[in-house]
Coordinates of C-alpha atoms in Angstrom, one line a residue:
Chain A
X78 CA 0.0 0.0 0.0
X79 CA 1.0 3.6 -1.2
X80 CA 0.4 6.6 1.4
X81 CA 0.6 9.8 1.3
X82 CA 1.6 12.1 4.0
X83 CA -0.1 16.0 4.6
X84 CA 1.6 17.5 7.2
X85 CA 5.4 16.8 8.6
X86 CA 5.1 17.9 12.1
X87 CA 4.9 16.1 15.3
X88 CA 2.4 13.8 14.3
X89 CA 3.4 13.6 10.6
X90 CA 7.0 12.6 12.1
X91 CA 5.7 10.0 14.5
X92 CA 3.9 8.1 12.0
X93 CA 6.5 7.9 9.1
X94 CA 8.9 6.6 12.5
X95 CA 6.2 3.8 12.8
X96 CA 5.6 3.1 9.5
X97 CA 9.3 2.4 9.0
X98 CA 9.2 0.3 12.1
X99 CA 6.1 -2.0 11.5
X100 CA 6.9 -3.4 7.8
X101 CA 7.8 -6.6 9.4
X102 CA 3.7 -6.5 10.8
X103 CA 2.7 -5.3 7.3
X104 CA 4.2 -7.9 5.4
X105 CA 3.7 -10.8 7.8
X106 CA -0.3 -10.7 8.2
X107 CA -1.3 -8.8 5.0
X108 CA 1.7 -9.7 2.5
X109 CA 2.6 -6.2 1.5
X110 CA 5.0 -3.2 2.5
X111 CA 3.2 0.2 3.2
X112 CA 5.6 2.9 1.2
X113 CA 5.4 6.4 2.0
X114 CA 5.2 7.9 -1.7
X115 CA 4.8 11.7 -0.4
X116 CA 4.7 14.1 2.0
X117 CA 4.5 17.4 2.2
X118 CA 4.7 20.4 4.9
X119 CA 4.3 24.2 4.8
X120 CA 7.4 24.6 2.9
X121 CA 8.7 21.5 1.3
X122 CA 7.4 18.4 -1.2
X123 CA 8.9 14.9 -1.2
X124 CA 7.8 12.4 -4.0
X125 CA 9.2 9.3 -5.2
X126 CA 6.5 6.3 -6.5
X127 CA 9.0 3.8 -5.8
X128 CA 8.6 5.1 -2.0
X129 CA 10.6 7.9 0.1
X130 CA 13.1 6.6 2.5
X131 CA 11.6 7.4 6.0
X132 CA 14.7 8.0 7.5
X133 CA 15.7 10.6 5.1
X134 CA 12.4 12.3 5.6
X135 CA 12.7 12.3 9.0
X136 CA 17.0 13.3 9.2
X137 CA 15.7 16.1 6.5
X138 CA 12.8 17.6 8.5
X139 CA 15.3 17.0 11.7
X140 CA 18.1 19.0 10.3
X141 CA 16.4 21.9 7.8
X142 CA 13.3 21.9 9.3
X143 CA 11.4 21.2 5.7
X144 CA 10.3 17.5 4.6
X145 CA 11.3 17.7 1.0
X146 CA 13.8 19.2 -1.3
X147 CA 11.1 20.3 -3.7
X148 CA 9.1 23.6 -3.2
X149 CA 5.3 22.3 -2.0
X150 CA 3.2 23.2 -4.7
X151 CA 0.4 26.1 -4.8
X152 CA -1.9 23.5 -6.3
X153 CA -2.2 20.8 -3.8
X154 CA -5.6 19.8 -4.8
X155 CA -3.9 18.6 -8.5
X156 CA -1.0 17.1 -6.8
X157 CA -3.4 14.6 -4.5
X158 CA -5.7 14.3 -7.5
X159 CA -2.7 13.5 -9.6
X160 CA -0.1 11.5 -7.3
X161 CA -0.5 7.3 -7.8
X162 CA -0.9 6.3 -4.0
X163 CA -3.7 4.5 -2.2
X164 CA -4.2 6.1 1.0
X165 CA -3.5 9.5 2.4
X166 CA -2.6 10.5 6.4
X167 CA -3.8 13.6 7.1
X168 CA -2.4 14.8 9.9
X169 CA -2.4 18.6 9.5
X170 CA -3.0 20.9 12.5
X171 CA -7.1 21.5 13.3
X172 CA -8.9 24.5 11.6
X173 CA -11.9 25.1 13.5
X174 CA -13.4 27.9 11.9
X175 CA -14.0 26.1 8.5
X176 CA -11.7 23.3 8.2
X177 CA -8.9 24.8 6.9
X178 CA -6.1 23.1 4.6
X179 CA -7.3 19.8 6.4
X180 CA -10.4 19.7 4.9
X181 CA -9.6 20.1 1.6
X182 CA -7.0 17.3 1.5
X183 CA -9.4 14.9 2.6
X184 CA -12.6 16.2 0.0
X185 CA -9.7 15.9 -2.8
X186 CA -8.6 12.5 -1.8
X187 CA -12.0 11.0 -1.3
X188 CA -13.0 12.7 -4.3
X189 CA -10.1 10.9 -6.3
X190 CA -11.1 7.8 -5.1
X191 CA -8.0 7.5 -2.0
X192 CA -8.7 6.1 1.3
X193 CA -8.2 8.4 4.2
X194 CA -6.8 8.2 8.3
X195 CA -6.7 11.5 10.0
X196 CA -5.8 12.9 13.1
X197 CA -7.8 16.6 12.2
X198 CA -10.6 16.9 14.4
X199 CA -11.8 20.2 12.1
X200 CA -12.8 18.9 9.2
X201 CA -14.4 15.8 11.1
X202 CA -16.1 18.6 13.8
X203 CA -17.6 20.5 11.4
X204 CA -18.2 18.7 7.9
X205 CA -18.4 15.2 9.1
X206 CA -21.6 13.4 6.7
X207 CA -20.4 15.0 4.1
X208 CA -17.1 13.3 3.7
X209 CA -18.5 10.2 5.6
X210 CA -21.1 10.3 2.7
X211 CA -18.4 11.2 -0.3
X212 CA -16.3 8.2 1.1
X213 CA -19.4 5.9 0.9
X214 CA -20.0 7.3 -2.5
X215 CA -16.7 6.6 -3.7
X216 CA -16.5 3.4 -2.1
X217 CA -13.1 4.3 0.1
X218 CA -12.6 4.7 3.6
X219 CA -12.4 7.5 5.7
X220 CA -11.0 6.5 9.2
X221 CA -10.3 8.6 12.1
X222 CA -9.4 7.5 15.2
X223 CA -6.4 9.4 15.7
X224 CA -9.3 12.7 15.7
X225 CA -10.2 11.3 19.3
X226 CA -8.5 10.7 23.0
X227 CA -4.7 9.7 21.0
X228 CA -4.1 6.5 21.6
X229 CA -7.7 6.0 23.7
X230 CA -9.1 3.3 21.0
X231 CA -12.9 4.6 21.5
X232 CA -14.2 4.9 18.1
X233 CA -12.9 1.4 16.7
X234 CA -13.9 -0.2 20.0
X235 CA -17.2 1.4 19.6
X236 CA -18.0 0.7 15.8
X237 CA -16.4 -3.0 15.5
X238 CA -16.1 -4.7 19.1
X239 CA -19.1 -3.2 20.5
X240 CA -21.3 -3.5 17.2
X241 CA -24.0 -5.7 18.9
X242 CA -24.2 -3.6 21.6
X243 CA -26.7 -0.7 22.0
X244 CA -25.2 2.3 23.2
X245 CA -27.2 4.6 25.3
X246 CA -24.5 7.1 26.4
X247 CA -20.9 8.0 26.4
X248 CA -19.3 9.7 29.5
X249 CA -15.5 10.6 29.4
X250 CA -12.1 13.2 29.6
X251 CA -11.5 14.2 26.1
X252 CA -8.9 16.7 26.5
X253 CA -5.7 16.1 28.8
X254 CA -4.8 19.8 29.4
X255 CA -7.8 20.5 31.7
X256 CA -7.2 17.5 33.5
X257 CA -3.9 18.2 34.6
X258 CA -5.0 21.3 35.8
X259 CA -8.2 20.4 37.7
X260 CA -6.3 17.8 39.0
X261 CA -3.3 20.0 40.3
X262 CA -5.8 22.1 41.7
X263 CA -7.7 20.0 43.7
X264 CA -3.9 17.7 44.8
X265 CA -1.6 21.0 45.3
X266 CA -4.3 23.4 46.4
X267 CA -3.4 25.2 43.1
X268 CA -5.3 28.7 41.3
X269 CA -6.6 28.0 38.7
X270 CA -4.0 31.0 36.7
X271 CA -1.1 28.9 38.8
X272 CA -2.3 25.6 37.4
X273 CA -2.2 26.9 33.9
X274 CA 1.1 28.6 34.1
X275 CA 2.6 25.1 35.1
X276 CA 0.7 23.0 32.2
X277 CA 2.0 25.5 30.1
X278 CA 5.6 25.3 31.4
X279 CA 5.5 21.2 31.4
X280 CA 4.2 22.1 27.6
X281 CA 1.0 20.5 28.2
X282 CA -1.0 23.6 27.0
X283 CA -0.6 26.8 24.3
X284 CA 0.5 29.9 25.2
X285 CA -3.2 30.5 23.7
X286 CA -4.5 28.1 25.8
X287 CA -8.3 29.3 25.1
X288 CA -8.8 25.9 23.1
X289 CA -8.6 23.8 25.8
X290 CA -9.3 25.4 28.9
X291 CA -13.0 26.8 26.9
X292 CA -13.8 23.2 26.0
X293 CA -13.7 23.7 22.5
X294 CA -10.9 20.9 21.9
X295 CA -13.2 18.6 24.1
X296 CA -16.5 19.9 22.1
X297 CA -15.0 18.9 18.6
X298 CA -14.5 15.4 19.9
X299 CA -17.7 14.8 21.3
X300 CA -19.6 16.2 17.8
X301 CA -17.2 13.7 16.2
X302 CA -18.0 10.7 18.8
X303 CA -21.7 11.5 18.2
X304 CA -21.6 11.4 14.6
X305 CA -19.5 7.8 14.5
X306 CA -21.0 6.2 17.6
X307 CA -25.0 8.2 18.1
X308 CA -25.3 8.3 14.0
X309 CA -26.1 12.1 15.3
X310 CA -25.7 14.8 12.3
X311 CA -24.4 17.5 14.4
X312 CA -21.2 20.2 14.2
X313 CA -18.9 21.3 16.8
X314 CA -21.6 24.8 17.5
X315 CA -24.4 22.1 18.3
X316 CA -22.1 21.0 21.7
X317 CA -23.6 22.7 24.5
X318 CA -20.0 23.7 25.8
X319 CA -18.7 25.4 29.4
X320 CA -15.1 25.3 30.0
X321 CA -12.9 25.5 33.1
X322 CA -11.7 28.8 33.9
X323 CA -14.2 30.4 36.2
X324 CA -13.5 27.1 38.6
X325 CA -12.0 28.8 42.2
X326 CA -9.6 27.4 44.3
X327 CA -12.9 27.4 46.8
X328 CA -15.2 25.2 44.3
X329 CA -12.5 22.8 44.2
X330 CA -12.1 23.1 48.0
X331 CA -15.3 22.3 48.8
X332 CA -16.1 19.6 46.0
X333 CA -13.2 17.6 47.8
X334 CA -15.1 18.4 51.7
X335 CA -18.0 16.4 49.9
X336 CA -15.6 13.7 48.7
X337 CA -15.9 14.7 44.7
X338 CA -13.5 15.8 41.9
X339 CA -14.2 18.9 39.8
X340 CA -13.8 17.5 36.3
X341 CA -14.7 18.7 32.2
X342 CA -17.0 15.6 31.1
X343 CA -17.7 15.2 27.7
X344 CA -21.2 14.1 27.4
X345 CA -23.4 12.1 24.8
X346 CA -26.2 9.8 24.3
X347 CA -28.9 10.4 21.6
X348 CA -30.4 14.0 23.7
X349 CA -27.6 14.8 25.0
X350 CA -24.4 16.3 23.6
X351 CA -22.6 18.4 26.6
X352 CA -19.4 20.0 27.7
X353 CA -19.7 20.7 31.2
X354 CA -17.1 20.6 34.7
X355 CA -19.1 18.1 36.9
X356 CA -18.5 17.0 40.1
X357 CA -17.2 13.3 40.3
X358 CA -17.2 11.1 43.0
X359 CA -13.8 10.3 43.9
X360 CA -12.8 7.1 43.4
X361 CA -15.0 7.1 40.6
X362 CA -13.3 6.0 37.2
X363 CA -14.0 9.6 36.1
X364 CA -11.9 10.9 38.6
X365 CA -8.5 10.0 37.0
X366 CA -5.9 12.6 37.2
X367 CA -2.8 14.0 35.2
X368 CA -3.2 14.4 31.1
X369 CA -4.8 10.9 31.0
X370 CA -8.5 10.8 28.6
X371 CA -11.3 8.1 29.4
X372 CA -14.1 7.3 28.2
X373 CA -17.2 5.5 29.8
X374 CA -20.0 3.6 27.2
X375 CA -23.2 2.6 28.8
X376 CA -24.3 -0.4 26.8
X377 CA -27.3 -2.8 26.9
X378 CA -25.7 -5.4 27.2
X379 CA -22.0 -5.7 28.7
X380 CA -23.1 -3.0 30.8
X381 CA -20.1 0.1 31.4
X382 CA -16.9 -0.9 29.2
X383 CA -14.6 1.7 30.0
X384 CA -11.4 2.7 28.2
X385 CA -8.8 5.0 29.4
X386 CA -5.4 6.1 27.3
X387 CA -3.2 8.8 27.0
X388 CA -4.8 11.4 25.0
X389 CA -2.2 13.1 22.9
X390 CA 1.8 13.0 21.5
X391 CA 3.8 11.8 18.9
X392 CA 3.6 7.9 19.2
X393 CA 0.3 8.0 20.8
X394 CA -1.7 9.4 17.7
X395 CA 0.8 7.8 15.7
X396 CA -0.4 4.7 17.4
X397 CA -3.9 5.4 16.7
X398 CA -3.4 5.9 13.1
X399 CA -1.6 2.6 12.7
X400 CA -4.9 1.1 13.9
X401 CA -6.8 2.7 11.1
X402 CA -3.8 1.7 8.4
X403 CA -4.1 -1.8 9.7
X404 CA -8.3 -1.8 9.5
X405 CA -8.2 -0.6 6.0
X406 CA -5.4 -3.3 5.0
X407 CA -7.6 -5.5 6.5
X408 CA -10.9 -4.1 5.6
X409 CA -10.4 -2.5 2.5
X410 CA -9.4 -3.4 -1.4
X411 CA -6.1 -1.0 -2.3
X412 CA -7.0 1.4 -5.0
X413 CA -5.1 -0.3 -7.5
X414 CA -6.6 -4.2 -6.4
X415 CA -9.7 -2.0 -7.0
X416 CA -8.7 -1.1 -10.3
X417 CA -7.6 -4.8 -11.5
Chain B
X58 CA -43.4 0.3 46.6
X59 CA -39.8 -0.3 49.3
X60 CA -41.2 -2.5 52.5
X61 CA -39.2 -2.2 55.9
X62 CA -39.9 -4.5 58.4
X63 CA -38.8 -6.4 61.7
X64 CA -39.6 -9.9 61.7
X65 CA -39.4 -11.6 65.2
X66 CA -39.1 -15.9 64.1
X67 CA -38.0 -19.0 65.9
X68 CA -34.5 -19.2 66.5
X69 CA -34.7 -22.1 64.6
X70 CA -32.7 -23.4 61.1
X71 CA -35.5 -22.9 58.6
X72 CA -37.3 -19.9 59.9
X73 CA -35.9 -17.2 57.8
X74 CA -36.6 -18.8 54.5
X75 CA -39.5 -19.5 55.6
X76 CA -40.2 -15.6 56.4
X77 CA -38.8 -14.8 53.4
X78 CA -40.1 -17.2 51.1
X79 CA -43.5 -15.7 50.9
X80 CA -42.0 -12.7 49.2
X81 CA -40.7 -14.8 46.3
X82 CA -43.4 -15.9 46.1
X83 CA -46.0 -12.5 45.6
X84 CA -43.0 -11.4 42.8
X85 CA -41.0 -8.6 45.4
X86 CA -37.7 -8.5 45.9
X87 CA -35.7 -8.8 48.6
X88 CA -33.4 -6.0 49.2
X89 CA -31.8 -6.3 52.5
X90 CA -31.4 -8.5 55.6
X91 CA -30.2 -7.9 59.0
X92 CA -30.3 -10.7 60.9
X93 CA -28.8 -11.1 64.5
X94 CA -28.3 -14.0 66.3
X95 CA -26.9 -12.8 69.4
X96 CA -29.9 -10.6 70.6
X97 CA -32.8 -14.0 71.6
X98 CA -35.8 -13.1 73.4
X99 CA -37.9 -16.2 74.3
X100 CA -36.3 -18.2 72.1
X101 CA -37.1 -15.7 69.1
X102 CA -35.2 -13.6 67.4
X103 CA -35.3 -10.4 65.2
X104 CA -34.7 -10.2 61.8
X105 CA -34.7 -6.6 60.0
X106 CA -36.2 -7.5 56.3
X107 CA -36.5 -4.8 53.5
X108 CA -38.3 -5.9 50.3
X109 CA -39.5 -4.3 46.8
X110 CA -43.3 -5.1 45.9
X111 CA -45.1 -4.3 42.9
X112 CA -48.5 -3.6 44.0
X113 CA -50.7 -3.7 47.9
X114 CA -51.9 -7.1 47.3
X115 CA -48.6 -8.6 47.0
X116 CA -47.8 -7.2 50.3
X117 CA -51.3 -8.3 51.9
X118 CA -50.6 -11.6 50.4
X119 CA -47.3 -11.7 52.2
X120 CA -48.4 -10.4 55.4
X121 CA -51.0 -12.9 55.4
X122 CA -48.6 -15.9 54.9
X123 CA -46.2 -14.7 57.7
X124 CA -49.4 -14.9 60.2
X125 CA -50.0 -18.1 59.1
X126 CA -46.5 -19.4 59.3
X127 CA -46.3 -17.8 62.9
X128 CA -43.7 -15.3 61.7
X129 CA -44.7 -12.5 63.7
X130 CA -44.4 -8.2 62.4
X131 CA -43.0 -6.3 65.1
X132 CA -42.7 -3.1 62.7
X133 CA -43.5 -2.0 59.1
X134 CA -42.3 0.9 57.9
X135 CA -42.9 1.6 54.2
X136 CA -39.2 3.3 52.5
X137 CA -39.7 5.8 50.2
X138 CA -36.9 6.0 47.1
X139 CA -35.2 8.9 46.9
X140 CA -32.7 10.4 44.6
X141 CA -29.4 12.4 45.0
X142 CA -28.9 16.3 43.8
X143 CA -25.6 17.4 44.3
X144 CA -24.8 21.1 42.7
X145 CA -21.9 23.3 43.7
X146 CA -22.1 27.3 42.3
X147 CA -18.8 29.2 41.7
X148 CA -18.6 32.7 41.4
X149 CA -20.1 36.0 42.4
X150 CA -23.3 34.6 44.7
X151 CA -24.7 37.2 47.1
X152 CA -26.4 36.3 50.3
X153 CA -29.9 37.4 49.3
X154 CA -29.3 34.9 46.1
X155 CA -28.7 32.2 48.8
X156 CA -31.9 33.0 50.4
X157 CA -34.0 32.7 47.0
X158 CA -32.2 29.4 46.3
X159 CA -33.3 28.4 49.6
X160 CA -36.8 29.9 49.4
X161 CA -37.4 28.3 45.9
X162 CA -36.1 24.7 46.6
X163 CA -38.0 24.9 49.9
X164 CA -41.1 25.4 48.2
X165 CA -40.6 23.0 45.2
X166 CA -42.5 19.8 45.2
X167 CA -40.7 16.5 46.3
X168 CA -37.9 17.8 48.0
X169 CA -36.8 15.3 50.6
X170 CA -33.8 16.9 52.4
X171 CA -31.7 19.8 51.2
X172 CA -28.5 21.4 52.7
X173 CA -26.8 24.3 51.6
X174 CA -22.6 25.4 52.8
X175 CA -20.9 28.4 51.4
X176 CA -17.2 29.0 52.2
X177 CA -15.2 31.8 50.0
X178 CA -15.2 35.6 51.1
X179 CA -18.5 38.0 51.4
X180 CA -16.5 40.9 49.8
X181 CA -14.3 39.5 46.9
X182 CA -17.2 38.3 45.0
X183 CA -15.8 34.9 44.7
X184 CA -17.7 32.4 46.9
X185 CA -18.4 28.6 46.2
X186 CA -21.6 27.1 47.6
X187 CA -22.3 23.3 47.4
X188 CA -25.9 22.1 47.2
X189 CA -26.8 18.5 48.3
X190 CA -30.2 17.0 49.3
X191 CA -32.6 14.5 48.0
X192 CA -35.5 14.4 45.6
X193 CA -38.3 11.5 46.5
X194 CA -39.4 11.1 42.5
X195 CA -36.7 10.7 39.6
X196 CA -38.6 13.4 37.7
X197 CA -38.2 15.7 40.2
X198 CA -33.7 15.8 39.4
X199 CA -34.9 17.6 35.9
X200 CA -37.4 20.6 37.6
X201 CA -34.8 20.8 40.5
X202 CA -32.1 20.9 37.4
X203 CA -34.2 23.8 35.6
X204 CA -33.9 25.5 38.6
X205 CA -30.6 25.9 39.4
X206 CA -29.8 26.8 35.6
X207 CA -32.2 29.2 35.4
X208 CA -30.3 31.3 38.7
X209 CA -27.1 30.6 37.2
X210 CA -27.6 32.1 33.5
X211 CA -29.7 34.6 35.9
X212 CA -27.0 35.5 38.2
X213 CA -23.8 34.8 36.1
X214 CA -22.4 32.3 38.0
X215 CA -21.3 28.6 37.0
X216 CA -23.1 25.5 38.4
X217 CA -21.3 22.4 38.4
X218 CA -23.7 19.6 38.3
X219 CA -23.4 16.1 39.6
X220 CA -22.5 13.1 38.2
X221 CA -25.9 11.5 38.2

């Protein structure tokens, strides 16, 4: 299998490292090599259809800060229409005002008839049946677990090993940053500006940190989890959404007199779709601390299956989007099996 | 419909199933059993029995077999369910925004128990006040919920709800 790579940062880097580390996996249970064709970042274009040496990518982005020796093109939409390769990783950084770059890499590849994995919650937050529905037309997939909780498997849990089940809700920590803080707050008797200050020290959050702490990280993964999991047809601006900041060193004072946690739940079920800082019992499996995401499904029949992972970083999405490679080897025709 | 009662049987092996059997039988469910050996009185002792029935005849049916089977009712008290509501404010709350919390959830139907405790200071405008009581019907939680949102968006403060 051929991929293509949009976007050479973090995550872009971690997957090519795993790529070039898994061929052994590859070739053992599905008889083939996955080859990295192209990639491309803000400034730079690497292509070869006999396949890109990963370590050269990665030496090259390592030491010049650019991917390729090439000049990206202006016209990206005619390189990934044009480019022989049967499944692009998008793993460009999250637009959430209308998708940004993101989205149109993953309309063009559908489009042209290319599977997709992504890690871009945007595109997926705001446009989700319609590139669901223009994979389905075009008879490719469009995989995305990487969009959701890192290297927390909830949507392929949800979708394959769950399938029988009957969902009725989904309770979880979507968004790692908030956690550390509410949880250095309540253990270290924190402010809430403190807390910050030292998540964004340890690198956990922005220097804009507005995108986590206003729940708006944790609101594009729940639209996305409602659209996979609920069959919902809703957008990032349906998620009723209250972040963290206003939460006093007094509120978390007292939540931890009455024996609870303050923490930012994620919540969704075929009503609900909600943002919100709740109060947890401690103890409870919502109640985990540091940068760590979970997420609780209540299910008709296996009753609460919970699954907790670290939410974000380089191998950890990485990680996720092997999954999704793996499911489409093992799921999927390549383009050009299709075309025999 | 929850059923407390104290049972006073035969300190004999056998006696409890038989007190209990007859609940089985009228479709309840038994919930809870206290049984202690150590306290005998006359040779009986005391058993502390709560049950789920579905309907009055059930439990007249029951009562019924337990006279019968000389398994005598000392007490019956009937439990009523009730549900947890747990909500802590954050922000600027004044006193006389206390009170009207108070005042309303005093007045609103099906409220069990309720207890209000405020710590944070009068004059910095930040305070943090945890609600917690008890609701005795399930539809109550939602009115109770409108509520409390309602003074929030009113009063600009943020409620942190439960985890129901």
């Amino acid at each position: 299998m051929d991929v293509f790579i949009a976007g050479f940062g973090v995550v872009g880097q971690g997957i090519t490292e795993v790529i070039r580390d898994k061929q052994e996996l590859f070739i053992k249970h599905f008889g083939e090599k996955v080859r990295i064709v192209g990639a491309f970042d803000t400034k730079s274009l690497a292509l070869d259809p006999s396949g890109l040496d990963p370590d050269e990518l990665l030496k090259r982005k390592d030491s010049l800060g650019k991917v390729g020796k090439d000049e990206v093109s202006d016209d990206i939409v005619k390189l990934l229409q044009d480019t022989e390769y049967d499944l692009l990783l998008e793993v460009t950084p999250t637009n959430i005002k209308d998708g940004g770059a993101g989205y149109m890499h993953i309309h063009t590849a559908l489009s042209a008839g290319r599977h997709v994995a992504t890690s871009n919650k945007g595109p997926l937050a705001l446009k989700f049946r319609e590139l669901t529905e223009l994979a389905e037309r075009n008879r490719v997939h469009l995989r995305y677990e990487a969009s959701v909780g890192g290297a927390m498997p909830v949507i392929n849990l949800s979708r394959e090993l769950l399938m029988g089940e009957e969902i009725a809700s989904m309770r979880g920590i979507l968004n790692g940053t908030c956690n550390f803080i509410l949880h250095r707050m309540k253990e270290e008797r924190f402010s809430f500006q403190f807390a910050l200050r030292e998540a964004q020290e340890l690198g956990y959050a922005e220097t804009d940190p507005s995108y986590d702490i206003d729940g708006i990280d944790s609101a594009c993964k729940l639209a996305i989890l409602a659209n996979a999991i609920f069959d919902r047809d809703v957008t990032y601006a349906d998620v009723s959404r209250t972040g963290i900041r206003g939460i006093s060193e007094e509120a978390v004072a007292l939540a931890a007199e009455h024996k609870q946690v303050i923490r930012l739940i994620g919540e969704v079920s075929k009503e609900k779709l909600e943002v919100a800082p709740r109060l947890v019992p401690a103890g409870h499996p919502l109640s985990i601390g540091g940068t760590l995401n979970i997420a609780q499904l209540l299910t008709d029949l296996a009753g609460d299956v919970t699954v907790v992972g670290r939410g974000a970083g380089r191998m950890e999405t990485a990680s996720a989007l092997l999954s999704d490679i793996l499911a489409i080897l093992k799921n999927g025709e390549t383009r050009r099996d299709a075309k025999r | 419909m929850k059923v407390n009662v104290d049972l006073s049987l035969m300190d004999m092996p056998g006696q409890l199933i038989r007190a209990l059997e007859p609940i089985s039988a009228n479709n309840g469910n038994v919930i809870g059993v206290i049984h202690d050996h150590e306290a005998i009185v006359g040779g009986r002792i005391t058993v502390n029995v709560t049950f789920e029935v579905h309907s009055d005849l059930a439990l007249e049916n029951i009562l019924a077999t337990w006279k019968e089977n000389d398994v005598i009712m000392i007490k019956m008290d009937a439990v009523f369910e009730s549900y947890p509501l747990q909500y802590l404010l954050v922000g600027d709350i004044s006193s006389k925004e206390i009170e009207s919390l108070t005042h309303g959830m005093e007045s609103m139907e099906g409220l069990a128990s309720m207890d209000i405790r405020i710590t944070g200071s009068l004059t910095s405008g930040s305070r943090a006040a945890m609600v917690t009581g008890r609701v005795t019907r399930h539809g109550s939680l939602e009115t109770v919920e409108q509520f409390f949102r309602q003074h929030a968006d009113n009063g600009g403060y943020m409620l942190i709800r439960g985890l129901e």
